[in-house]
Coordinates of C-alpha atoms and ligand atoms in Angstrom, one line a residue:
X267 CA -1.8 -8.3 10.5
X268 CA -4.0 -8.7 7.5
X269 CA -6.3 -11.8 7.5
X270 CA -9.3 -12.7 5.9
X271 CA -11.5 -12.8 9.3
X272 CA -10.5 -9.1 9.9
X273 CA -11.3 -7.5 6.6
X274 CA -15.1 -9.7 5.7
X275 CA -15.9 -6.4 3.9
X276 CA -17.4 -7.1 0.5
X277 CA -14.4 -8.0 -2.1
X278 CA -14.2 -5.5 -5.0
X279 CA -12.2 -7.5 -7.6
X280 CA -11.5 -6.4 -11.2
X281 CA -13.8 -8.4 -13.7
X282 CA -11.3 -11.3 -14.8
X283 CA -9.3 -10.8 -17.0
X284 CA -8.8 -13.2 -20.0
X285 CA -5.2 -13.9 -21.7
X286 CA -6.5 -12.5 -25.0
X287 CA -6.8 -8.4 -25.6
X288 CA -10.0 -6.9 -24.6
X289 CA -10.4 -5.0 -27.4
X290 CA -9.6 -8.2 -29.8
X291 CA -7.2 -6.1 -31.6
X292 CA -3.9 -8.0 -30.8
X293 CA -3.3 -11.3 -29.4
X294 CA -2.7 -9.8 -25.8
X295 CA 0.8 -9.6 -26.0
X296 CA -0.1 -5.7 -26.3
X297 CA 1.9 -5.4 -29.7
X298 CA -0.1 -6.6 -33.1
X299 CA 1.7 -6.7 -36.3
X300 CA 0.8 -4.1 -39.7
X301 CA 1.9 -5.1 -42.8
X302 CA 3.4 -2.3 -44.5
X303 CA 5.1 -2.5 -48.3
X304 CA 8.7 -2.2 -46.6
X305 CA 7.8 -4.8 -44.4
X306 CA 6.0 -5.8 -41.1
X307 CA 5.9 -3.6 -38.4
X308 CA 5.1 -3.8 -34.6
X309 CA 1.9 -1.1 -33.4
X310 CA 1.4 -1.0 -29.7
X311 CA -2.0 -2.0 -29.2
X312 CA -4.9 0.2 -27.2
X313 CA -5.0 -2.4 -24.6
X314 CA -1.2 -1.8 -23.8
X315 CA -1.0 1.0 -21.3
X316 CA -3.6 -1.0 -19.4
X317 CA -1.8 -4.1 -18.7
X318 CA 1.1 -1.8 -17.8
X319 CA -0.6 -0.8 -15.3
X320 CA -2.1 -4.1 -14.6
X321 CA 1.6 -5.6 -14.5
X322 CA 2.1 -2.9 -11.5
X323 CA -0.8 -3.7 -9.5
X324 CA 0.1 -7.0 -10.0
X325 CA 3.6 -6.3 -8.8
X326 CA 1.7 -4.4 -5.9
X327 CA 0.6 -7.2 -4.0
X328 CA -1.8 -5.2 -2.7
X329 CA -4.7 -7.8 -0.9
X330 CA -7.1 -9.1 -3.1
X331 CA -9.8 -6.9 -1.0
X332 CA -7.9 -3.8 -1.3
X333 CA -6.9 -3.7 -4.8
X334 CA -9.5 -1.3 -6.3
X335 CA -10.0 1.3 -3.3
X336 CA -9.6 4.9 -4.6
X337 CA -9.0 7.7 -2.3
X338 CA -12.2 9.1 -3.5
X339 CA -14.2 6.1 -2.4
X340 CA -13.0 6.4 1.0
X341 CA -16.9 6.7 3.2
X342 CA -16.8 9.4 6.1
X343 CA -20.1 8.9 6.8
X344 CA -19.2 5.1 7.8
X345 CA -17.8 6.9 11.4
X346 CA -20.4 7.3 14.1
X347 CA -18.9 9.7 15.9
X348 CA -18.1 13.5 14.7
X349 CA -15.0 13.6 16.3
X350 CA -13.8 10.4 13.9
X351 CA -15.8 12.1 10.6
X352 CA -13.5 15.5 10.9
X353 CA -10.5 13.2 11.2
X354 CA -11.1 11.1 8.4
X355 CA -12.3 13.9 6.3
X356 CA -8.8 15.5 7.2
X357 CA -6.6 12.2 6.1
X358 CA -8.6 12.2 3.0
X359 CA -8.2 15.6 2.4
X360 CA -4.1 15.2 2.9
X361 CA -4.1 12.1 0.8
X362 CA -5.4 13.4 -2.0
X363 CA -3.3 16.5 -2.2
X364 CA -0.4 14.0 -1.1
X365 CA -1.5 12.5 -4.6
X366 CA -1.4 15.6 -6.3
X367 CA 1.8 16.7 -5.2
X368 CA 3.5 13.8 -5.5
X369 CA 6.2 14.4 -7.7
X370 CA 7.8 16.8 -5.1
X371 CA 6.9 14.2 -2.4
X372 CA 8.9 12.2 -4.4
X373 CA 11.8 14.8 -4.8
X374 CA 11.8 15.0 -0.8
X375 CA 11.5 11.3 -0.4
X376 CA 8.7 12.2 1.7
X377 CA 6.3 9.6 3.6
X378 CA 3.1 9.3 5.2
X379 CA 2.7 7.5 8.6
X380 CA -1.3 6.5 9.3
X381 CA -1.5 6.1 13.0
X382 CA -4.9 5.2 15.4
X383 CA -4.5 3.4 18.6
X384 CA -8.2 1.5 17.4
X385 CA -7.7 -1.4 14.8
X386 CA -10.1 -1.6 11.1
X387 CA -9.8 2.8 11.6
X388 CA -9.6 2.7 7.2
X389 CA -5.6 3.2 8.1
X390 CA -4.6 0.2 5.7
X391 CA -7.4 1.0 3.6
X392 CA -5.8 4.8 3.4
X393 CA -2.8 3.6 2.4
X394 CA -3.7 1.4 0.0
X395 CA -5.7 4.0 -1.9
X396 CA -2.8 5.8 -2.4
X397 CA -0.7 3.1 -3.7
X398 CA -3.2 2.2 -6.2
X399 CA -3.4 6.1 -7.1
X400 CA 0.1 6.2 -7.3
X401 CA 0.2 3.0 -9.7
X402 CA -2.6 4.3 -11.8
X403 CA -2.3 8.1 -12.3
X404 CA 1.6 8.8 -11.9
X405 CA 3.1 5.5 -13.0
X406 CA 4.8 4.5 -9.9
X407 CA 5.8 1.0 -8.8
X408 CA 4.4 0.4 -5.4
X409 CA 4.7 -2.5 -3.2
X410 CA 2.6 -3.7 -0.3
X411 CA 4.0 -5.7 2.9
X412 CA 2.6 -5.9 6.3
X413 CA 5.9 -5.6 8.4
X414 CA 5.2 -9.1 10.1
X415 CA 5.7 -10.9 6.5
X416 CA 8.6 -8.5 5.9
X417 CA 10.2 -9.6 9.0
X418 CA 9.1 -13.5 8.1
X419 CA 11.1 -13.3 4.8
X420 CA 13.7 -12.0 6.8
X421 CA 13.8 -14.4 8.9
X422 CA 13.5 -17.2 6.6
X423 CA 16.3 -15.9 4.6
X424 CA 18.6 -17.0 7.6
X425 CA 17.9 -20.9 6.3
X426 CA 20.2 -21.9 4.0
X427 CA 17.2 -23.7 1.9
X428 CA 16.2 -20.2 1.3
X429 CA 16.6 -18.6 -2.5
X430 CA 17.8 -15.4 -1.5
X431 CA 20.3 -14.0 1.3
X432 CA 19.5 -11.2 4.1
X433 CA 21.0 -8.5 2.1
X434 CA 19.4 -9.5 -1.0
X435 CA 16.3 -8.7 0.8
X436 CA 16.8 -6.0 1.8
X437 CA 18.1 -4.4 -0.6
X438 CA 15.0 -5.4 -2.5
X439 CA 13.1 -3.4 0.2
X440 CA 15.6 -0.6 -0.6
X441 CA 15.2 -0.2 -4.4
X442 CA 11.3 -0.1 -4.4
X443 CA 10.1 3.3 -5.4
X444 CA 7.2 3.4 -3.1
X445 CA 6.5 0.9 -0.3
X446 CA 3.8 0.2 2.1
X447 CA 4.4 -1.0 5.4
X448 CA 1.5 -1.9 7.1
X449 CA 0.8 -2.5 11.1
X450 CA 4.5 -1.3 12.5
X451 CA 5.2 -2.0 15.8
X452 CA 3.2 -5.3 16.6
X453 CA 6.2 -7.0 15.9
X454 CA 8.3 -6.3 19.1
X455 CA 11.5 -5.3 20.0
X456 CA 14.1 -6.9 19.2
X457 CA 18.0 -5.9 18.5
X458 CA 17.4 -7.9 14.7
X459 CA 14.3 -6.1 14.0
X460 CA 15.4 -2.9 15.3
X461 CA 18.9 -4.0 13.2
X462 CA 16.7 -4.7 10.1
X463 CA 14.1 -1.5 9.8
X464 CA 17.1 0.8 10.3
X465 CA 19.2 -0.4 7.5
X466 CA 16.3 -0.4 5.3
X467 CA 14.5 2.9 6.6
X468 CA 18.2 4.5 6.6
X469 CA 18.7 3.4 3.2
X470 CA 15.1 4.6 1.8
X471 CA 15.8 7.5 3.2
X472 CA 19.1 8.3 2.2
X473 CA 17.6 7.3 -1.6
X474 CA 14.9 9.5 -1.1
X475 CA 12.4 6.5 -2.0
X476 CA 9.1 7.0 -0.7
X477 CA 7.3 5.0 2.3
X478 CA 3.8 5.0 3.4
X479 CA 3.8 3.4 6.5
X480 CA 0.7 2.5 8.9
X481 CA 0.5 1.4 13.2
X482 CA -1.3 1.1 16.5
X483 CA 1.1 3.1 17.4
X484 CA 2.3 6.9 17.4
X485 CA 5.7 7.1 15.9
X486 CA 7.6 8.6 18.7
X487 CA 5.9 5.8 21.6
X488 CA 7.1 3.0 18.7
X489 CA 9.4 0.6 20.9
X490 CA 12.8 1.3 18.2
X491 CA 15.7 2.7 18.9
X492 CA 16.2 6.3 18.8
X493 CA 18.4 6.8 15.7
X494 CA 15.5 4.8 13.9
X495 CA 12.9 6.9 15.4
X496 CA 14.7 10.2 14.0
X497 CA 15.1 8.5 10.1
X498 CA 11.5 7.6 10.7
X499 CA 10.4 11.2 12.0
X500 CA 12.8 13.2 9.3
X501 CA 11.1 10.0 6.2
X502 CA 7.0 10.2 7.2
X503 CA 4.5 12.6 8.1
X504 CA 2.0 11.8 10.7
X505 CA -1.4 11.1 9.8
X506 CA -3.7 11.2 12.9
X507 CA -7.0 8.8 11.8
X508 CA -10.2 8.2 14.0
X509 CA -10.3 6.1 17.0
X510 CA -13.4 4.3 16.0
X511 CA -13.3 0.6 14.3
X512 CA -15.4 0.4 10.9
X513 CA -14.2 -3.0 10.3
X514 CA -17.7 -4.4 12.1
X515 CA -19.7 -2.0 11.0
X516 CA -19.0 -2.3 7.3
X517 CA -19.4 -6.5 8.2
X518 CA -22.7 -5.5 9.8
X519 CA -24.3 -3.4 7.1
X520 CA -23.2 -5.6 4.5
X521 CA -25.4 -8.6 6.4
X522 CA -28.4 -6.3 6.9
X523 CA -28.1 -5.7 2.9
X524 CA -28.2 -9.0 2.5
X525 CA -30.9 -10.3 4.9
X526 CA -32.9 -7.6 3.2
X527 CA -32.6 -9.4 -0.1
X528 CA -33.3 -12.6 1.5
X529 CA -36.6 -11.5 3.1
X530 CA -37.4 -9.5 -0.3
Ligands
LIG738 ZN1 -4.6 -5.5 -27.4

């Protein structure tokens, strides 16, 4: 699970973003009006295509840390250890092309799975690259969900103070185009959850929508049932990443940065 005490890397937030247009052409509704002898017309203004996209990221919710990580950003050198280096190089490498080919990704419903044993590995932050890649360059709407506040939702559906019913929510799982679900397999065993990834794994599947999917745990050894496992194995391909945390190095070299400008 995501929390703020795991991920103390350095936030890289967008500037903020005001409610006017940031080229002060319309009034940031995106549209500004021409007058025109036959009347008033509507011209899409150059700011636009960029709060379309911002409107996706937005629907993203992708964590506030993650939200501007490209693939292309991803550090090798960060690893210590060769071994972890060639492996991260290699689930960059596949990312990007993954990127590239994405429309026939797409056409296969195809996924990725990023597994390490090790915790703070870059899988999430992987993952996340490609989401935002996938909301930036090819237009797709891509939602983010760590399988333990999936599951939460779930569960809270089950109250009748709830908005929305079981089905509804799934079925909202269902429709997205591309989702991330992060850390699967910390959450157990149990006939409901096994009950509640199949329909919606079966169903994305089936749909050929496309899942990007990242655990502790190799995909065969995950604790499901079998015909889940098989959706799972036929849905995502499996990304081996390094067994070496970067979580605390990144947290480390971040405070030496910033002793050195205290001592400065
Ligand atoms: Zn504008």
């Amino acid at each position: 699970m995501l929390s703020s005490t795991e991920f103390n890397e350095e936030a890289q937030t967008e500037p903020e973003r005001t409610c006017g247009c940031p080229y002060g052409i319309c009034d940031g509704s995106g549209h500004y009006l021409v007058n025109k002898p036959e009347g008033l017309f509507a011209k899409k203004c150059k700011c636009y295509e960029e709060q379309v996209i911002y409107n996706k990221l937005d629907f993203a919710q992708i964590p506030k840390e993650f939200q501007n990580l490209a693939i292309k950003d991803f550090d090798i050198d960060i690893y210590k250890l060769e071994e972890s280096k060639v492996k991260a190089s290699r689930a960059v490498s596949v990312s990007k092309k993954y990127v590239d080919k994405f429309e026939k990704m797409q056409e296969l419903g195809r996924g990725l799975y990023f597994y390490s044993k090790e915790a703070g590995s870059g899988k999430t932050r992987l993952a996340v690259s490609i989401g935002n890649s996938l909301v930036k360059y090819k237009k797709q709407h891509v939602r983010f969900i760590t399988t333990v506040d999936l599951l939460g939702k779930i569960r809270d559906s089950w109250n009748d103070k709830s908005g929305s019913s079981e089905e509804a929510l799934v079925e909202e799982f269902v429709t997205i185009p591309v989702l991330i679900l992060d850390d699967i397999g910390v959450e157990g065993n149990k006939d409901w959850i096994n009950n509640i990834f199949y329909r919606i794994i079966n169903r994305r599947l089936t749909n050929k929508k496309v899942t990007l999917i990242t655990s502790n745990i190799p995909m065969n050894k995950l604790g499901f049932d079998y015909r889940l496992i098989n959706r799972l194995e036929d849905m995502v391909m499996q990304v081996v990443m390094p067994e070496e945390s970067v979580r605390r190095t990144k947290a480390k070299s971040k405070n030496e940065e910033m002793l050195k400008e205290l001592m400065g």
